[in-house]
Coordinates of C-alpha atoms and ligand atoms in Angstrom, one line a residue:
X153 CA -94.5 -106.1 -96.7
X154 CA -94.2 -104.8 -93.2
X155 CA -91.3 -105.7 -90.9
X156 CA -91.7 -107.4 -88.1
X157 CA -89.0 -106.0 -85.8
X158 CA -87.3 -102.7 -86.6
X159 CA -84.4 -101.4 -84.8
X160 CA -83.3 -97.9 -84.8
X161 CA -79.8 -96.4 -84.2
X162 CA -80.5 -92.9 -83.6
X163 CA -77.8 -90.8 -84.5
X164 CA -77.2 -87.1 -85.2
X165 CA -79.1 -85.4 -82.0
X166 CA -76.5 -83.2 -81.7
X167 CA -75.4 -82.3 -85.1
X168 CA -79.0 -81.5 -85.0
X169 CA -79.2 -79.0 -82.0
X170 CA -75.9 -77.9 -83.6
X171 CA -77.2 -76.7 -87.2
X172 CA -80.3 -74.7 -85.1
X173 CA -77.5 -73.2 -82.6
X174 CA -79.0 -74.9 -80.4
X175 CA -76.9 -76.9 -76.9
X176 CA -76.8 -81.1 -77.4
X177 CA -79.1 -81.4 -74.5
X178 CA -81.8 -80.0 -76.6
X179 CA -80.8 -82.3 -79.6
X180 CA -81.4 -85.2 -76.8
X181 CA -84.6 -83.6 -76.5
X182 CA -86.3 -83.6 -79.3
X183 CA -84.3 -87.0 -80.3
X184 CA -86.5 -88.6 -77.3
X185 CA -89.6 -86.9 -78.2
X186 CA -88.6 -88.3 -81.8
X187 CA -89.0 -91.7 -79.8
X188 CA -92.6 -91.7 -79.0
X189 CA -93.8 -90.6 -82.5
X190 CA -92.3 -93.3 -83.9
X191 CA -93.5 -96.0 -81.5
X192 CA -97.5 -94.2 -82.4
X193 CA -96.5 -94.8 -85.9
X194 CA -95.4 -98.2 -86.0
X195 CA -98.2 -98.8 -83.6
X196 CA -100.8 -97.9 -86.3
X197 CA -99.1 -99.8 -88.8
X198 CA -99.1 -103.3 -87.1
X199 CA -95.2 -103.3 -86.8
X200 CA -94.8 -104.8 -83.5
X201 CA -91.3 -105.1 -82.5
X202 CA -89.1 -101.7 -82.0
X203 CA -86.2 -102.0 -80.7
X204 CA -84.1 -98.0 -80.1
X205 CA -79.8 -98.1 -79.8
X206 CA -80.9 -95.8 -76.5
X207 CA -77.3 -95.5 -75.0
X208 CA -74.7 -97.8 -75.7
X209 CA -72.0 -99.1 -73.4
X210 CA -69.1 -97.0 -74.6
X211 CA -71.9 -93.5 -74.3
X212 CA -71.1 -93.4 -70.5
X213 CA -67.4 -92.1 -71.9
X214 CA -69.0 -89.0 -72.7
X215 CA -69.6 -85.8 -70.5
X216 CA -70.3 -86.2 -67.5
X217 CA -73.4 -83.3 -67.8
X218 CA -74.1 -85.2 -70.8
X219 CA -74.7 -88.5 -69.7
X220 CA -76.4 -87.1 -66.6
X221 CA -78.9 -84.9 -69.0
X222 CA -79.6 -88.2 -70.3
X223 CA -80.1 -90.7 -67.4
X224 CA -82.9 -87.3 -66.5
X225 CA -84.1 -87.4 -69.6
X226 CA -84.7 -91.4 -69.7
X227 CA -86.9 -90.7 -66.3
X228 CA -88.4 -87.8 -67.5
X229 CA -89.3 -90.1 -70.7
X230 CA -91.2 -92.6 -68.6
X231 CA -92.9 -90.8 -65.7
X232 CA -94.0 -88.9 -68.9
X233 CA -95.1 -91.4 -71.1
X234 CA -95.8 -94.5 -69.0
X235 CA -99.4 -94.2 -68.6
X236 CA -100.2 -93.8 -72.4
X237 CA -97.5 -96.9 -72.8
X238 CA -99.6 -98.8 -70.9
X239 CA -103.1 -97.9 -72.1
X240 CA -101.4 -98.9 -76.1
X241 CA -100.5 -101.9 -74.7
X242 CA -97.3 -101.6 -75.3
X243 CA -94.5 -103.8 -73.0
X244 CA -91.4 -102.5 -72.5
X245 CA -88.2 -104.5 -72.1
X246 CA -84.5 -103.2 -71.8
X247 CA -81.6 -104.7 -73.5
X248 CA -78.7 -104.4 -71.6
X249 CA -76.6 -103.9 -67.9
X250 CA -78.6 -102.4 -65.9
X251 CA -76.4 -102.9 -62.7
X252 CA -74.6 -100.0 -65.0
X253 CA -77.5 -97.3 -64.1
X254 CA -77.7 -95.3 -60.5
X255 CA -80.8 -96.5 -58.7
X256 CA -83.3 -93.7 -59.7
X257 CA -82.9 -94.7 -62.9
X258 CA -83.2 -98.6 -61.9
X259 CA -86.3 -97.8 -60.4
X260 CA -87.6 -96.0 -63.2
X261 CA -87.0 -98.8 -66.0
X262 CA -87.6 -101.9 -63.5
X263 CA -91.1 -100.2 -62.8
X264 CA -91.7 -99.7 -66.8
X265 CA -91.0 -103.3 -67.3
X266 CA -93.2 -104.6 -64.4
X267 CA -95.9 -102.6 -65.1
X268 CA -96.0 -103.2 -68.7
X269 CA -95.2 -106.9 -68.6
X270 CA -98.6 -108.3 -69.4
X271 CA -99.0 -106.3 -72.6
X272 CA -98.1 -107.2 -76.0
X273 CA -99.8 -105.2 -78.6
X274 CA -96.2 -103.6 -79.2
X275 CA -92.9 -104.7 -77.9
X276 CA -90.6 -101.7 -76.9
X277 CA -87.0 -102.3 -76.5
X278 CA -85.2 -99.5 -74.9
X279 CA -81.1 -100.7 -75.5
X280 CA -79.2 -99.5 -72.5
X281 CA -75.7 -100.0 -71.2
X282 CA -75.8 -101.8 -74.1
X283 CA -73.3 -103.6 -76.3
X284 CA -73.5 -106.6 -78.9
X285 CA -70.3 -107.9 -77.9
X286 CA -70.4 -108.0 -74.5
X287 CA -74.0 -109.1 -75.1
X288 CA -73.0 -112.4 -76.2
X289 CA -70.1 -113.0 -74.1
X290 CA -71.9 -112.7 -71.4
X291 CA -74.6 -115.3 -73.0
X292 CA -71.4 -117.3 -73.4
X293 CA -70.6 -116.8 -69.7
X294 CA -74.3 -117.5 -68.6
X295 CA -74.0 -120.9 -70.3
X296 CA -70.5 -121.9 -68.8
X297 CA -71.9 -120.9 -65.5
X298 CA -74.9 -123.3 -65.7
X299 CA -72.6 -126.0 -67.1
X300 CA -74.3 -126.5 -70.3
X301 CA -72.0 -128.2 -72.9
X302 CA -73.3 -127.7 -76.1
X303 CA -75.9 -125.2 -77.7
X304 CA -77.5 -124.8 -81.4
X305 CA -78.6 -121.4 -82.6
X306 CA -82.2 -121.5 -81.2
X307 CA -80.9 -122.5 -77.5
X308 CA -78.1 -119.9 -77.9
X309 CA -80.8 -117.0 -78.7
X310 CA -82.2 -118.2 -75.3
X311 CA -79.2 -116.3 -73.3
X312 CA -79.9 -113.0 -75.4
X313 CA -81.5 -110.2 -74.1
X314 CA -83.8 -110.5 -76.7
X315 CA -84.7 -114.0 -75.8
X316 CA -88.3 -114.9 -77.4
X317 CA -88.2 -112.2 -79.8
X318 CA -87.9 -112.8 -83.5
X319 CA -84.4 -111.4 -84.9
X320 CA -84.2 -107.7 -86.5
X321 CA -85.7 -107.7 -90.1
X322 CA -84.9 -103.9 -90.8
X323 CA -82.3 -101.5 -89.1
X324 CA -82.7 -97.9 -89.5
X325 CA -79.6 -95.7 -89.0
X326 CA -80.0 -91.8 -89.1
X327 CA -77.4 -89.0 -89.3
X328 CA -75.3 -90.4 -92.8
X329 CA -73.4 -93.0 -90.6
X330 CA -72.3 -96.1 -92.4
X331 CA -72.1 -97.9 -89.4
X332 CA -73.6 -100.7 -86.9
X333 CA -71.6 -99.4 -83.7
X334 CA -72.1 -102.7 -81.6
X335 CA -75.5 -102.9 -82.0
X336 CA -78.0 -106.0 -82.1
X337 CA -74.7 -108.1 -83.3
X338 CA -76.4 -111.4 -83.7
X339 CA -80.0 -110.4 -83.9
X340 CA -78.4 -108.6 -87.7
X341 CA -77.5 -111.3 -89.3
X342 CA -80.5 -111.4 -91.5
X343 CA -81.7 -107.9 -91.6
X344 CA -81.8 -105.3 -94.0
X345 CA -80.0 -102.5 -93.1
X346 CA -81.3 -98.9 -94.6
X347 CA -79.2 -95.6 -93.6
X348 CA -80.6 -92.2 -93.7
X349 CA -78.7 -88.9 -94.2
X350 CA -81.5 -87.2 -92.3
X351 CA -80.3 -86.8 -88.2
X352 CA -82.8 -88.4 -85.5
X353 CA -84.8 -85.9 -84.5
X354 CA -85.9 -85.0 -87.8
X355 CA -86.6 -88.5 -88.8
X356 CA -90.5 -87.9 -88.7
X357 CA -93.1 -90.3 -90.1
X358 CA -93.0 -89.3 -94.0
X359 CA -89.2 -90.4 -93.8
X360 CA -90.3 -93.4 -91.7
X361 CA -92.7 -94.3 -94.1
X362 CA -90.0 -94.0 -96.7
X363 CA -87.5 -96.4 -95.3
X364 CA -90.9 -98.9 -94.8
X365 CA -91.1 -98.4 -98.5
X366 CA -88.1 -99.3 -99.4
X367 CA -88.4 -102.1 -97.2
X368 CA -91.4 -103.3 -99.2
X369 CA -89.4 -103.3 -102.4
X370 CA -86.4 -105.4 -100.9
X371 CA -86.3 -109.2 -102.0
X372 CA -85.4 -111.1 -99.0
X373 CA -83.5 -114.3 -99.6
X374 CA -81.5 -115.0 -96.0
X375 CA -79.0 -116.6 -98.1
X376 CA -81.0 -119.0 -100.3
X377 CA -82.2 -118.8 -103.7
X378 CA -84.7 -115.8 -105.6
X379 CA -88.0 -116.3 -105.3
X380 CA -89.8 -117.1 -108.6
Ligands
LIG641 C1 -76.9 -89.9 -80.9 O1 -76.8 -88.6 -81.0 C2 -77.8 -90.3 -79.8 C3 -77.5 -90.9 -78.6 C4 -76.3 -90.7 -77.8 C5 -78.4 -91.7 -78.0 C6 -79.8 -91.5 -78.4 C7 -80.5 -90.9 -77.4 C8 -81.8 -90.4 -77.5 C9 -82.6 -90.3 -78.7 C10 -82.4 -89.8 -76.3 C11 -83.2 -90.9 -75.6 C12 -82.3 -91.7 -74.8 C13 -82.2 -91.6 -73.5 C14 -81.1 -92.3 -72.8 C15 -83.1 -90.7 -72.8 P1 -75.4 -88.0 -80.9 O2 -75.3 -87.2 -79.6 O3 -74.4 -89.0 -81.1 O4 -75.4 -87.0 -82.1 P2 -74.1 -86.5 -83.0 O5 -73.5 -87.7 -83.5 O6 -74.7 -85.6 -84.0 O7 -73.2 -85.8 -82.0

């Protein structure tokens, strides 16, 4: 069985550049080149949810040459790739604070979500300024302020970022880290989680293909009984 919706935390771009001698930046590098293989893949194989832990809230305590490599990286990413995005039919959506991001980088992710918003052959969601906590606080905060008094699940998942898209069956994280680091919170509660020693930027398609494989084999049960 494929999954629906995979997410991706994509660790270990600089233990990467660091075991070829190589600076971070190029670990960034090749992790966001990393990206685009992997949305051709899943794109082949029918998957059509992707959602990538891009740069998380607490990233922007990093160096400040570091997070600004990034921010040109994530512009260089799109006035690279947009065209062929669009031409896949790809639509992409970002999960997250924007208000967070300087204004070239605004205008580079508002323009990727404008001009891909009629597509839906493959949903691609970059998570930026992101963080699962203050994700549904400020869903919490949303429904205060429209002075909603009670919600179920399903009207809840309406104040998500990733409102209209069906929860995260499968979570890869590279790099040997045992951990979820604030992301997707709620969208998790069902998913199968599958970590990978093997850091992002080498995490090609045989090891994607791998992880879908072990996916395959996995008997979901969201809490009820086996299936006979
Ligand atoms: C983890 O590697 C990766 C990130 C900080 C975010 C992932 C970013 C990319 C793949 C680049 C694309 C994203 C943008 C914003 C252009 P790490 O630096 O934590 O690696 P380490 O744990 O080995 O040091």
């Amino acid at each position: 069985m494929i999954p629906i919706h995979v997410g991706f935390i994509m660790d270990g771009n600089g233990r990467w550049a660091k075991s070829r001698g190589l600076p971070r930046s190029a670990g960034h590098r090749a992790g966001t080149e990393n990206i685009r293989h992997i949305i051709r893949t899943s794109k082949d194989l029918g998957i059509k949810y992707l959602s990538f832990y891009a740069f998380s809230t607490e990233n922007f305590k990093r160096p400040v040459e570091e997070v600004t490599f990034l921010m040109n990286l994530l512009i260089e990413f799109f006035n690279k790739e947009l065209p062929e995005l669009i031409e896949e039919g790809a639509r992409i959506h970002i999960l997250g604070d924007l208000s967070l991001f300087k204004p070239p980088v605004r205008f580079v992710l508002e323009k990727a979500i404008k001009s891909t918003a009629d597509n839906d052959k493959i949903h691609v969601c970059l998570a930026l300024g992101y963080g699962g906590r203050a994700e549904i606080v400020r869903a919490v905060n949303q429904i205060i302020a429209e002075g909603i008094k009670k919600v179920d699940e399903e009207s809840f998942e309406d104040y998500l970022y990733t409102a209209g898209m069906p929860q995260v069956d499968f979570l890869i994280r590279t790099s040997g880290e045992l951990r979820i680091s604030n992301f997707l919170l709620y969208q998790l509660a069902y998913s199968e989680l599958y970590f990978t020693p093997v850091y992002w930027p080498d995490f090609g398609k045989e090891s994607y293909m791998e992880a879908l494989e072990d996916f395959a084999r996995r008997n979901r049960r969201f809490g009820g009984v086996e299936d006979e």
